[in-house]
Coordinates of C-alpha atoms in Angstrom, one line a residue:
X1 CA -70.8 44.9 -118.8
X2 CA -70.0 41.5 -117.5
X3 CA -71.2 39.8 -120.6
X4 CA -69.4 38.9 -123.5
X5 CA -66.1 40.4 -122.4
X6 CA -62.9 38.6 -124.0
X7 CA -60.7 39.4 -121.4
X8 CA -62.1 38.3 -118.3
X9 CA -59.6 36.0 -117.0
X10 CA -57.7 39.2 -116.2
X11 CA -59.8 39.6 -113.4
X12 CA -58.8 37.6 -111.3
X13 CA -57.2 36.8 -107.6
X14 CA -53.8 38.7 -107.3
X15 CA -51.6 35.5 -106.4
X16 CA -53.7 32.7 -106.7
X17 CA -52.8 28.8 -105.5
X18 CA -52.8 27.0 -109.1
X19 CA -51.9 23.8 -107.8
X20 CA -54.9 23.8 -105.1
X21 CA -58.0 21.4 -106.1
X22 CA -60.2 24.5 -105.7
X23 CA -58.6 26.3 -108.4
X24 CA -57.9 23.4 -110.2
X25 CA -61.3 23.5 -111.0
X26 CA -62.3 27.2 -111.0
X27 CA -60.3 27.7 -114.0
X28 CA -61.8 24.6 -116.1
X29 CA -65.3 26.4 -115.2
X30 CA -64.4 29.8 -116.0
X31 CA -62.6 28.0 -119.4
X32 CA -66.0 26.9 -120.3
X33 CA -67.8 30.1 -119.2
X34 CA -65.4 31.8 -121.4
X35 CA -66.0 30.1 -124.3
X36 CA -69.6 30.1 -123.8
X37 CA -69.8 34.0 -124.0
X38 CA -67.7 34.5 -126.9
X39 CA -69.9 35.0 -129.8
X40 CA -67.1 34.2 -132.2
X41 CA -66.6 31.1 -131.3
X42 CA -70.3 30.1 -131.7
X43 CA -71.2 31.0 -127.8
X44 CA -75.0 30.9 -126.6
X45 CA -76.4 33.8 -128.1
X46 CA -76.8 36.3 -125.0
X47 CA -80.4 38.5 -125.5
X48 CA -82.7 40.7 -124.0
X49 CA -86.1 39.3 -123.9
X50 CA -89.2 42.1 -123.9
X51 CA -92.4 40.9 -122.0
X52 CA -95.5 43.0 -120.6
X53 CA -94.7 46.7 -119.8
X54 CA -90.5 45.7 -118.7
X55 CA -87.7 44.2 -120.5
X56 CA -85.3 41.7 -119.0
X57 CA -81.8 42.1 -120.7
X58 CA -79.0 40.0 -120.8
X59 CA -80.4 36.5 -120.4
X60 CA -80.3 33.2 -121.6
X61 CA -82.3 30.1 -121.2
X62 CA -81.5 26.7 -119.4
X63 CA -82.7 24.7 -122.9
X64 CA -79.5 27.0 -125.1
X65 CA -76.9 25.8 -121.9
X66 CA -77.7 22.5 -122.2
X67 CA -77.5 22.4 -126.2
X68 CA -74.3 24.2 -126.0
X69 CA -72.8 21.9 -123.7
X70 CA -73.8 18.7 -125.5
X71 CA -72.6 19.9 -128.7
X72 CA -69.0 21.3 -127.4
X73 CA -68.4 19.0 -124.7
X74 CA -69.8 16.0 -126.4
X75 CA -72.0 15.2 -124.0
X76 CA -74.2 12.8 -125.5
X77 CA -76.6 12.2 -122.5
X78 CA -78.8 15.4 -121.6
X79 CA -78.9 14.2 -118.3
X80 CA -75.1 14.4 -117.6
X81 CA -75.5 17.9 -119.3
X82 CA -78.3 19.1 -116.8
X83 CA -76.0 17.9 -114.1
X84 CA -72.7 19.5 -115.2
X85 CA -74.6 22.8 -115.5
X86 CA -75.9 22.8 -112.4
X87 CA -72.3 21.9 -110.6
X88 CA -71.5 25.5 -112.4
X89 CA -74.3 27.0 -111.2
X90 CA -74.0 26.1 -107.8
X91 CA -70.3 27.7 -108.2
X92 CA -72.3 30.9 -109.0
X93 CA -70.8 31.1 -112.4
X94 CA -74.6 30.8 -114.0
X95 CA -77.8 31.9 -112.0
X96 CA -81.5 32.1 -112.2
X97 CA -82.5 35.7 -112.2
X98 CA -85.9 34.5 -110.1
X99 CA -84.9 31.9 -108.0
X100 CA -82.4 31.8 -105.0
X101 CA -82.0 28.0 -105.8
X102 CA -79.0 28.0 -107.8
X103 CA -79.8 24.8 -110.4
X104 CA -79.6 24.3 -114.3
X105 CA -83.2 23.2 -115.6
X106 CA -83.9 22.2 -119.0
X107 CA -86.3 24.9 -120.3
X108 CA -87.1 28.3 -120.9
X109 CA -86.0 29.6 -117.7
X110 CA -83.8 32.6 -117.9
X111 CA -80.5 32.4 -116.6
X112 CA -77.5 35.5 -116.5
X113 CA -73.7 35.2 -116.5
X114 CA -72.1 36.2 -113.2
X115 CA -69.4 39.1 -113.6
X116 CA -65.7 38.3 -113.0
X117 CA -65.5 40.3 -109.8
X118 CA -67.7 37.7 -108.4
X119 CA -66.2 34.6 -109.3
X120 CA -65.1 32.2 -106.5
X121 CA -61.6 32.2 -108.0
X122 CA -61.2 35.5 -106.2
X123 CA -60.7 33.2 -102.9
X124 CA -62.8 36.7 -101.4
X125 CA -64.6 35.2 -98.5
X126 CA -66.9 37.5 -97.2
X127 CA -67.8 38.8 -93.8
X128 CA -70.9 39.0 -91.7
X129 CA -70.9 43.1 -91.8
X130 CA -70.9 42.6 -95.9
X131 CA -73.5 40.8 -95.8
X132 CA -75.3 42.8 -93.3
X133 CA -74.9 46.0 -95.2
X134 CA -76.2 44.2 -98.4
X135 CA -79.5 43.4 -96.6
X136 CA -79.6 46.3 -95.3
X137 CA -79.1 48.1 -98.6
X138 CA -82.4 45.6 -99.9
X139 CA -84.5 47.2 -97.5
X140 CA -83.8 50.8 -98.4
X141 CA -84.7 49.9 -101.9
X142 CA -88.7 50.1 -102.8
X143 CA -88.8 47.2 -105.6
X144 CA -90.4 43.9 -105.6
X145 CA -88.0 42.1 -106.6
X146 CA -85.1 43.1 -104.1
X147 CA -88.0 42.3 -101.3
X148 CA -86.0 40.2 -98.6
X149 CA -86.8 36.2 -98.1
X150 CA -88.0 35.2 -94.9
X151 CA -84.8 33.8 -94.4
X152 CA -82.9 36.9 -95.3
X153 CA -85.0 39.1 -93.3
X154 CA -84.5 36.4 -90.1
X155 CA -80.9 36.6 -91.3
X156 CA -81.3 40.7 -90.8
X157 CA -82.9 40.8 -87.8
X158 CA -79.9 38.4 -86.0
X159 CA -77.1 40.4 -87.9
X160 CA -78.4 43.7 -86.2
X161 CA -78.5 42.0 -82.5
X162 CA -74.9 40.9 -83.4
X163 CA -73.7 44.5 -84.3
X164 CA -75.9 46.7 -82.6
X165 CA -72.7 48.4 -81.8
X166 CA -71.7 49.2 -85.2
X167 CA -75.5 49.6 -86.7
X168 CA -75.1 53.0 -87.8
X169 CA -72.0 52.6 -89.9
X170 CA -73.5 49.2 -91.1
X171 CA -76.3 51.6 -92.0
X172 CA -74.3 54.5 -93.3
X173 CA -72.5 52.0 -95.6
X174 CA -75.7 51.0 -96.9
X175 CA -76.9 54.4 -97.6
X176 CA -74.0 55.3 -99.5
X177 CA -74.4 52.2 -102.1
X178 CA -77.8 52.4 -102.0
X179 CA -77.2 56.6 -103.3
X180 CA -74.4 55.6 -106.0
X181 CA -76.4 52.5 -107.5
X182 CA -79.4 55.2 -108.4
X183 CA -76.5 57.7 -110.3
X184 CA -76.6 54.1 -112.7
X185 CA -78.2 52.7 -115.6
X186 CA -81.9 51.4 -115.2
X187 CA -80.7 48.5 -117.2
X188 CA -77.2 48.3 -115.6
X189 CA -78.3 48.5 -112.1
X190 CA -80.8 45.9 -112.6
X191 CA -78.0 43.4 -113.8
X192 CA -75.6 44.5 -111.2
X193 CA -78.6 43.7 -108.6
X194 CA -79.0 40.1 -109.5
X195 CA -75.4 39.2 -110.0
X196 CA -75.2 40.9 -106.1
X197 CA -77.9 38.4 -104.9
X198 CA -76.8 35.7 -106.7
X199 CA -73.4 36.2 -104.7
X200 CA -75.0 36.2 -101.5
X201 CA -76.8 32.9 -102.4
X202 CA -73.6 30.9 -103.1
X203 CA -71.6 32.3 -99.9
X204 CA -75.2 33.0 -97.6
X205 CA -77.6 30.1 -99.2
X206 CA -81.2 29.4 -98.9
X207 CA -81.8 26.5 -96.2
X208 CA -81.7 23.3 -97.0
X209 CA -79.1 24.2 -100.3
X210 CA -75.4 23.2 -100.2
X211 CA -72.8 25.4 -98.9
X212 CA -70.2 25.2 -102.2
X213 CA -67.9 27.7 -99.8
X214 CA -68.6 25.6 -96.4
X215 CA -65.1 23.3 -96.4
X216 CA -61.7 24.7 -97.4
X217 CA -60.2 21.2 -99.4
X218 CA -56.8 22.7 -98.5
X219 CA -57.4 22.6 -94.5
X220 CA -58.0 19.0 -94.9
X221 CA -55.0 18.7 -96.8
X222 CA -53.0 20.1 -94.0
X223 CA -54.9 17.6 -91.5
X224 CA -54.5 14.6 -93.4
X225 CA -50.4 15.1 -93.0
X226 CA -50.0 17.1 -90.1
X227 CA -46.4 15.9 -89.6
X228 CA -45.6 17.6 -92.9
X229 CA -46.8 21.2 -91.6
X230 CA -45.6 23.3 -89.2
X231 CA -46.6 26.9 -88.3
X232 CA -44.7 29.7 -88.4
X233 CA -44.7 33.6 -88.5
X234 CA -45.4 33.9 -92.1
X235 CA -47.5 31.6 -92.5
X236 CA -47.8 27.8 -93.0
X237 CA -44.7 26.1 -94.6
X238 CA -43.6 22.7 -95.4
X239 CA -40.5 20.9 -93.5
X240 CA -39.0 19.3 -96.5
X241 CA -39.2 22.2 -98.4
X242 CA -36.7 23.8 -95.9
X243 CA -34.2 21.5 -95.8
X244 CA -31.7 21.1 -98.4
X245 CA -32.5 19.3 -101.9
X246 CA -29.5 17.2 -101.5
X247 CA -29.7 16.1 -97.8
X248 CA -33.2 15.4 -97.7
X249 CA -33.7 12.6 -95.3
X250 CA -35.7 9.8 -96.2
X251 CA -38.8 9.5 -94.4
X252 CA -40.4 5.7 -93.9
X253 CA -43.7 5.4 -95.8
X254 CA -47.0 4.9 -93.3
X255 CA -49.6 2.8 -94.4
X256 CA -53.0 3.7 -93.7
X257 CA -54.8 2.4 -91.1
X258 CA -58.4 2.1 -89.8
X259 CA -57.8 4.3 -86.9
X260 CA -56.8 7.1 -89.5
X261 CA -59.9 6.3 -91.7
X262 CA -62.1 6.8 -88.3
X263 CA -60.5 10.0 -87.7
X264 CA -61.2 11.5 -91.0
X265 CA -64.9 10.3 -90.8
X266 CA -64.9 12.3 -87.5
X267 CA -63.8 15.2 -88.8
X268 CA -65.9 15.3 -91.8
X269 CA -68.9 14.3 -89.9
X270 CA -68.4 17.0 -87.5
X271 CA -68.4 20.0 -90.6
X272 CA -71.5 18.7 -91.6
X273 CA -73.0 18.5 -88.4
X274 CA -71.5 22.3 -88.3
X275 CA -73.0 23.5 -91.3
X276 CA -76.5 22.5 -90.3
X277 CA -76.3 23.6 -87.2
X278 CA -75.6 27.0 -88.2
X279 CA -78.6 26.9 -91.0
X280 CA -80.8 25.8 -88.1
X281 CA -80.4 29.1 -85.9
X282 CA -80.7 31.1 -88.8
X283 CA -84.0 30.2 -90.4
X284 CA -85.6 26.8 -89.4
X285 CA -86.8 28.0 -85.9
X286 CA -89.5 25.9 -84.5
X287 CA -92.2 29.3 -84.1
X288 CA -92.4 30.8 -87.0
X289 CA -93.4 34.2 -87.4
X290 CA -96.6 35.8 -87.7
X291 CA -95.0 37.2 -91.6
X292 CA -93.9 33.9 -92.3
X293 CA -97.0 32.2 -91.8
X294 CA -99.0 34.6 -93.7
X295 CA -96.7 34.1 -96.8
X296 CA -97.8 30.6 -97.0
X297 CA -101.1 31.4 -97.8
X298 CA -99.9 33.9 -101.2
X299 CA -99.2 30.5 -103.0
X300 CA -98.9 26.9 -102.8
X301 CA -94.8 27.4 -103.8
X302 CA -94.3 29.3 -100.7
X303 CA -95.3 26.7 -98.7
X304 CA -93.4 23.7 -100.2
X305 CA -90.1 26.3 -99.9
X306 CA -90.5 26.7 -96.3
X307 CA -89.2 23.6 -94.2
X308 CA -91.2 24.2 -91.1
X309 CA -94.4 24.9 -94.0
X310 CA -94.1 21.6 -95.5
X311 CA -93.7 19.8 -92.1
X312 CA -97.4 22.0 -91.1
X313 CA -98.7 21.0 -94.3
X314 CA -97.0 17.2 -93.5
X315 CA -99.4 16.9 -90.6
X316 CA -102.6 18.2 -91.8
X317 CA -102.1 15.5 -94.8
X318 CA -101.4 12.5 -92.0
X319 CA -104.7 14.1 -90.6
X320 CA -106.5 13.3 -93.9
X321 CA -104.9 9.8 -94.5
X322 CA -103.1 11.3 -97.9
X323 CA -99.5 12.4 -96.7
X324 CA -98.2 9.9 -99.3
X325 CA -98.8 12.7 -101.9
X326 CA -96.0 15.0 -100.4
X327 CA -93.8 12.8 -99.6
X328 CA -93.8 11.9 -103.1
X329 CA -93.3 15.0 -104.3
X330 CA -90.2 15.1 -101.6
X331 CA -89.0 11.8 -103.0
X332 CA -88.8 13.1 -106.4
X333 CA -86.8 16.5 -105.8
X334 CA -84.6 14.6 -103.5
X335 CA -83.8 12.3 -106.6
X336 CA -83.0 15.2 -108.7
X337 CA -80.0 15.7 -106.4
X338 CA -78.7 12.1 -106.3
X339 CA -75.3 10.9 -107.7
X340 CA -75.5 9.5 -110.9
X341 CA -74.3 6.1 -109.6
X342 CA -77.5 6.2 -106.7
X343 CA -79.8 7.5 -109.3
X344 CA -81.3 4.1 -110.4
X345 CA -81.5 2.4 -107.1
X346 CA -83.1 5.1 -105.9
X347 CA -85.4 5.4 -108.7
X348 CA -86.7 1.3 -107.9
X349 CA -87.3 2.7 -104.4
X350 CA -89.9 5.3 -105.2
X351 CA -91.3 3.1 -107.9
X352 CA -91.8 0.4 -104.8
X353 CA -92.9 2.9 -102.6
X354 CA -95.7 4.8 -104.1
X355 CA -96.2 3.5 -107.8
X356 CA -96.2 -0.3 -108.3
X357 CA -98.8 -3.0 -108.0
X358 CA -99.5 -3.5 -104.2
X359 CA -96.9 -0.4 -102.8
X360 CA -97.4 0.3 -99.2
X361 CA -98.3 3.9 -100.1
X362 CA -99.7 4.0 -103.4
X363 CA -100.5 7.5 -105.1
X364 CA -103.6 8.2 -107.0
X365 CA -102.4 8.6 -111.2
X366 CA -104.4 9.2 -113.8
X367 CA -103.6 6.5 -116.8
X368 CA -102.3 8.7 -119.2
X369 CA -99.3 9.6 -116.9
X370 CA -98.9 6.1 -115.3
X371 CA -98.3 5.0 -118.6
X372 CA -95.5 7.8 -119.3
X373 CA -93.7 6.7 -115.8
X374 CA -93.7 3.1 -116.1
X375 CA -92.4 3.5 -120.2
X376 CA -89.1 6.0 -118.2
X377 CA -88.5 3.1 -115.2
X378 CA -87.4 0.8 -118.0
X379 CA -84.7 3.7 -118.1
X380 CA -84.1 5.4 -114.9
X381 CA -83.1 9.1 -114.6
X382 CA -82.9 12.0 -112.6
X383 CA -86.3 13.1 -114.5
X384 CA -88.4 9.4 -114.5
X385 CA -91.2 10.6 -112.5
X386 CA -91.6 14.4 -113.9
X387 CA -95.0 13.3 -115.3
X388 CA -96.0 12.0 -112.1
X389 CA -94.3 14.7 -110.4
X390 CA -96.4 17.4 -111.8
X391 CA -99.8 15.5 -111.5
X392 CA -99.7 15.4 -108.2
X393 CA -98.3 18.9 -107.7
X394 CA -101.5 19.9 -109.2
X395 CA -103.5 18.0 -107.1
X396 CA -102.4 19.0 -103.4
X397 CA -102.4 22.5 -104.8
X398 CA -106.2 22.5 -106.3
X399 CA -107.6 20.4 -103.0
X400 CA -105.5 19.6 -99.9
X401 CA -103.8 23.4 -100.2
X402 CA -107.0 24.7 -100.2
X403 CA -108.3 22.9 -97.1
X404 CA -104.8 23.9 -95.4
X405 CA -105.6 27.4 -95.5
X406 CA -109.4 26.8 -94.2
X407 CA -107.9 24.4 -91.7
X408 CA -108.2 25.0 -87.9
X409 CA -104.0 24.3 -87.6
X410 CA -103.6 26.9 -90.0
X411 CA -105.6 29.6 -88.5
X412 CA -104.2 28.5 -85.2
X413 CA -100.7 29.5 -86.4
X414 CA -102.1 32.7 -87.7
X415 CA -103.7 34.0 -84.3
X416 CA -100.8 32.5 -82.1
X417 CA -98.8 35.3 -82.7
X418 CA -101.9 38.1 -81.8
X419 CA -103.3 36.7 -78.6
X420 CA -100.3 37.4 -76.5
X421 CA -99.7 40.6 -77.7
X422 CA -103.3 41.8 -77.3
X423 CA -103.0 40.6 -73.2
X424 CA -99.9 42.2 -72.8
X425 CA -101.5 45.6 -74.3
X426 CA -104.7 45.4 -72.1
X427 CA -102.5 44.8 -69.5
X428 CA -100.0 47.3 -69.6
X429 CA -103.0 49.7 -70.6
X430 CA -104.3 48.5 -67.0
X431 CA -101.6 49.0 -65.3
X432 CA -101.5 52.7 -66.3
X433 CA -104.7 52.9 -65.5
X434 CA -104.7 51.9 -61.7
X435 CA -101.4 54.2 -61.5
X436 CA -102.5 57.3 -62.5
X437 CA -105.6 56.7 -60.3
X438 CA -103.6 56.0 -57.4
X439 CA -101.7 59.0 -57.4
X440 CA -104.7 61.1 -57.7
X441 CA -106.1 59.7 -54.5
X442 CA -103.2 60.7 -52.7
X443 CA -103.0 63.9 -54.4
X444 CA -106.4 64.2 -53.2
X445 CA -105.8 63.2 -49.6
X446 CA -103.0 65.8 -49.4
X447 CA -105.0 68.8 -50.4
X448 CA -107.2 68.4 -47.5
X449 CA -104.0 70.1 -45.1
X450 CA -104.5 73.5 -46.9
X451 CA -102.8 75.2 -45.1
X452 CA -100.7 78.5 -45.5
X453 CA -97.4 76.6 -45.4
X454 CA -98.2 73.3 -46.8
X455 CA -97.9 72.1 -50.5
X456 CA -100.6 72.5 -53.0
X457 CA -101.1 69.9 -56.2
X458 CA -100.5 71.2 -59.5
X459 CA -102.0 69.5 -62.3
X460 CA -101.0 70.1 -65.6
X461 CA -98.8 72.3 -64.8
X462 CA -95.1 73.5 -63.4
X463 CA -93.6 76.7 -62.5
X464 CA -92.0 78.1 -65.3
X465 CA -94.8 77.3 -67.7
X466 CA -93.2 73.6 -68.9
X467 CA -95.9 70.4 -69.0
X468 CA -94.8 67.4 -67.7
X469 CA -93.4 64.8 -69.4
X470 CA -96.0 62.5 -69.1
X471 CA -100.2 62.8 -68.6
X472 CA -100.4 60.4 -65.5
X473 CA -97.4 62.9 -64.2
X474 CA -98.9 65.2 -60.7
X475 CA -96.1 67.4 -59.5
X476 CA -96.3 68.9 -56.3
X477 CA -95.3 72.8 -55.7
X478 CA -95.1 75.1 -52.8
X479 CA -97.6 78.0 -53.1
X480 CA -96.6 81.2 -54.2
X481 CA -95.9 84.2 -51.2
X482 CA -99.8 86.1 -50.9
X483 CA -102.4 86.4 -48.9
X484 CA -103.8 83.2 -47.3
X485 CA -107.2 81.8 -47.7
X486 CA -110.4 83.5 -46.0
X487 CA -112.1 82.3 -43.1
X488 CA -115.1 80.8 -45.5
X489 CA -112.2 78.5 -47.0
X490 CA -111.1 77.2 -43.4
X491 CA -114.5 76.5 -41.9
X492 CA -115.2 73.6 -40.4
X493 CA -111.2 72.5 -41.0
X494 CA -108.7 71.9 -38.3
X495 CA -105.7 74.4 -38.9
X496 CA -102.6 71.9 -39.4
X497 CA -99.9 72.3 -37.1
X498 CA -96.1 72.1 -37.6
X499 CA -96.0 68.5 -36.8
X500 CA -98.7 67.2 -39.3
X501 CA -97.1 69.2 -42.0
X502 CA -93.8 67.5 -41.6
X503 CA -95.4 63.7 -41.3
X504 CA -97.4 65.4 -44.6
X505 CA -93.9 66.0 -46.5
X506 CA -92.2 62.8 -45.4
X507 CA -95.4 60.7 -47.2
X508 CA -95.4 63.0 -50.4
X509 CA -91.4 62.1 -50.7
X510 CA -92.2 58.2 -50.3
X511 CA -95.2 58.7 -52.9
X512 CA -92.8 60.0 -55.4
X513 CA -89.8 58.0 -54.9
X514 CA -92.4 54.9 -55.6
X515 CA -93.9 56.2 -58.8

C-alpha cells in the first residue's frame, strides 16, 4: 500500500532533470512527505476511522498535518503551516478524500497520502484518451461516491464528440480496468479510487482551481534566452555547451530592458488568458443544463460550487436588496487564497466594505460575532472573518436559499430545458401524423382502377410473408395470376384502359420516391 512505505523515493521518473526548478521542489515535498509517513521517526499517525455501517481506512486529519508541520519545520505561525500544506496539496501529494478542492484546512477533515506512482515528479503528463477512459470507467461503476461532477460529466460528454472515432476502444479500455479493479480488495480498491481522482483533480481541475501542471517553468527558461538554444534532431541543446571548454568565446553581457520586461508580461498574460479560456468551454457555459440546475436545489453547497449558480443566486439577492451577503462570503474565500504579503491589505478592504461604522454595504452581525471579528482585525489573517463567515453562511442558507428555490428565476431555469423539447415531440408526432394519412389517400385513390392488370395496395403486408419496416409503411404489389373479379365488382365502374394504367404507375413511382 502506498502508505507508510520507506522506500518510496525508488519510484520515481527514470532520468529526471535535477537541476530544473520543478524538481527542485518536488523532491523537498516528497522529503517532507517521506518523513511524514515514517512512523519511526514520529510521522502523523496514519488510521482507519470506523463511522455508521463503513469504515474509511487510511486517513488522517488536516488538525495532525498542521501540528506535524509546526513542530518539525518550526513553523511557529499556524497560518504559514495551513498555507505550506496546502502548496503540497495542490501538488497532489495530500488530498481530501471528499472534496475535489485540493486545500489543507485546520480540522478534522480526513485527508490520504497520494501513492508514488502518482507523484508529479514522474513528469507523466497525461493525455485526453486517459482521461476519457477514467471517466468513462466512473460511469460503469454503480457507487456514490465515484458519481461524476457536473463538470466531469460536461468534460465526458465533449471528450466523446472529440473521439467518436475511437469510442469503442476508449470504452473497451474502460471495461477492462473497470473488470480487474473488482478481482481487488474492498479496502484496497477504495484507496486506489481516491488517489485516481485525486490525480485527475491536479492535472483535469475543478473550475475556478489552479492548474499546478498549466506552465512548463523550463519553456520559459528556454524563451527568456532564446539566443542560447538551438534545436536540433535530438532534442534541444545549448551552443556553449558544444563548443570547446577552452575556446569558448566571450559573449557581451545584455542588460535588461523595458522592451524585454513587456515581452515577458505578454507572454505570461497570454497562458493565463489560455488556461481560462480552456476552463470556460469545458464547464462555465452560459445554459446550463437541465441536471445541473436540478442539483442546485439538493443543497445550498452545490449552488455556491457552481459559478454560473452563484451568479443566478447573485441576481435574485440584487432583486431583494441583500447581494452584499454573498459577496461577502466571496470576499472571504478569495482572502483565503491571497499572498501572505496582500493578506492584511486585503483584510482592511473587506473590513471597509461590509463591517465598519458607516461601510457602503454593511452586513447584518449578531454582537457576539462582531465582537470576535473586530478583536482578529487588530491581527489580520487568512482566517479574521471565519466567525463572520459562517454567520452569514447560515443565514442565506436558512432564508434567501430557500426563497431561490421558490423563486420564479429558478423555476424558469428548471422548465427552460422541457418546453422545447415537448414542441419538437408534438411536432414531429404531427408530422407523422399528416404523412401516414396522406399516403393512405392516395392509396385510396389508386384502388379505385381495379382493374385486372393494375396494382392493388397491400397493407400490412408483403409477398413473402415480411412486415414492413415501419407502421406508416403502404407497399404496393401486383396481384397474383387468377381469375378476375365478377361483374357485381365492376358495376357501375369504367374498365381502365392501357393508357390510364400507365399515367396510374408513373404517379405511384412519384408518391414513393417522395415518401
Amino acid at each position: 500500500m502506498a502508505q507508510g512505505s520507506g522506500d518510496q523515493r525508488a519510484v520515481g521518473p527514470a532520468d529526471p532533470e535535477e537541476s530544473s526548478p520543478n524538481m527542485i521542489v518536488y523532491c523537498k515535498i516528497e522529503d517532507i512527505i517521506t518523513k511524514m509517513q515514517d512512523d519511526k521517526t514520529g510521522g502523523v499517525a496514519i488510521r482507519t476511522v470506523k463511522s455508521f455501517l463503513s469504515k474509511i481506512p487510511s486517513v488522517v486529519t488536516g488538525t495532525d498535518i498542521v501540528q506535524w508541520l509546526m513542530k518539525n519545520l518550526s513553523i511557529e505561525d499556524p497560518v504559514e503551516a495551513i498555507h505550506l500544506g496546502s502548496l503540497i496539496a495542490a501538488q497532489g501529494y495530500i488530498f481530501p478524500i471528499s472534496d475535489h478542492v485540493l486545500t489543507m484546512k485546520d480540522d478534522g477533515t480526513f485527508y490520504r497520502f497520494q501513492a508514488p506512482y502518482f507523484w508529479p515528479s514522474n513528469c507523466w503528463e497525461p493525455e485526453n484518451t486517459d482521461y476519457a477512459i477514467y471517466l468513462c470507467k466512473r460511469t460503469m461503476q454503480n457507487k456514490a461516491r465515484l458519481e461524476l461532477a457536473d463538470y466531469e460529466a460536461e468534460n465526458l460528454a465533449r471528450l466523446q464528440r472529440a473521439f467518436a472515432r475511437k469510442w469503442e476502444f476508449i470504452f473497451m479500455q474502460a471495461e477492462a480496468q473497470v473488470k480487474i479493479d473488482r478481482k481487488k480488495d474492498k479496502t484496497e480498491r477504495k484507496i486506489l479510487d481516491s488517489q485516481e481522482r485525486a490525480f485527475w483533480d491536479v492535472h483535469r481541475p475543478v473550475p475556478g482551481c489552479v492548474n499546478t501542471t498549466e506552465m512548463d517553468i523550463r519553456k520559459c527558461r528556454r524563451l527568456k534566452n532564446p539566443q542560447k538554444v538551438k534545436k536540433s534532431v535530438y532534442g534541444v541543446t545549448d551552443e556553449s555547451q558544444s563548443q570547446s571548454p577552452v575556446h569558448t568565446p566571450s559573449q557581451p553581457i545584455r542588460k535588461t530592458t523595458k522592451e524585454d520586461i513587456r515581452k515577458q508580461i505578454t507572454f505570461l498574460n497570454a497562458q493565463i488568458d489560455r488556461h481560462c479560456l480552456k476552463m470556460s468551454k469545458v464547464a462555465e457555459s452560459k445554459e446550463p443544463s437541465q441536471q445541473r440546475v436540478k442539483r442546485w436545489g439538493f443543497a445550498f453547497d452545490e449552488i455556491l460550487k457552481d459559478q454560473v449558480g452563484r451568479d443566478q443566486f447573485l441576481r435574485f439577492l440584487e432583486s431583494e436588496f441583500s447581494s452584499e451577503n454573498l459577496r461577502f462570503w466571496l470576499a472571504v474565500q478569495d482572502l483565503k487564497k491571497q499572498p501572505l504579503q496582500d493578506v492584511a491589505r486585503r483584510v482592511e478592504e473587506i473590513w471597509q466594505e461590509f463591517l465598519a461604522p458607516g461601510a457602503p454595504s454593511a452586513i447584518n452581525l449578531d454582537s457576539h460575532s462582531y465582537e470576535i471579528t473586530s478583536q482578529n482585525v487588530k491581527d489580520g489573517g487568512r482566517y479574521t472573518f471565519e466567525d463572520a463567515q459562517e454567520h452569514i453562511y447560515k443565514l442565506m442558507k436558512s432564508d434567501s436559499y430557500a426563497r431561490f428555490l421558490r423563486s420564479n428565476a429558478y423555476q424558469d431555469l428548471l422548465l427552460a430545458k422541457k418546453k422545447p423539447e415537448s414542441e419538437q415531440g408534438r411536432r414531429t408526432s404531427l408530422e407523422k401524423f399528416t404523412r401516414s394519412v396522406c399516403c393512405w389517400r392516395r392509396v385510396r385513390m389508386a384502388a379505385a382502377f381495379h382493374p385486372r392488370g393494375g396494382f392493388l395496395p397491400a397493407v400490412g403486408k408483403v409477398t413473402g410473408g415480411q412486415a414492413p419496416h415501419r407502421p406508416d409503411a403502404v407497399l404496393l404489389t401486383a396481384p397474383s395470376a387468377g381469375p378476375g373479379p365478377g361483374p357485381a365488382e365492376h358495376a357501375g365502374r369504367r374498365r381502365s384502359t392501357s393508357g390510364d394504367r400507365v399515367s396510374l404507375r408513373g404517379e405511384l413511382v412519384t408518391v414513393k420516391e417522395k415518401e
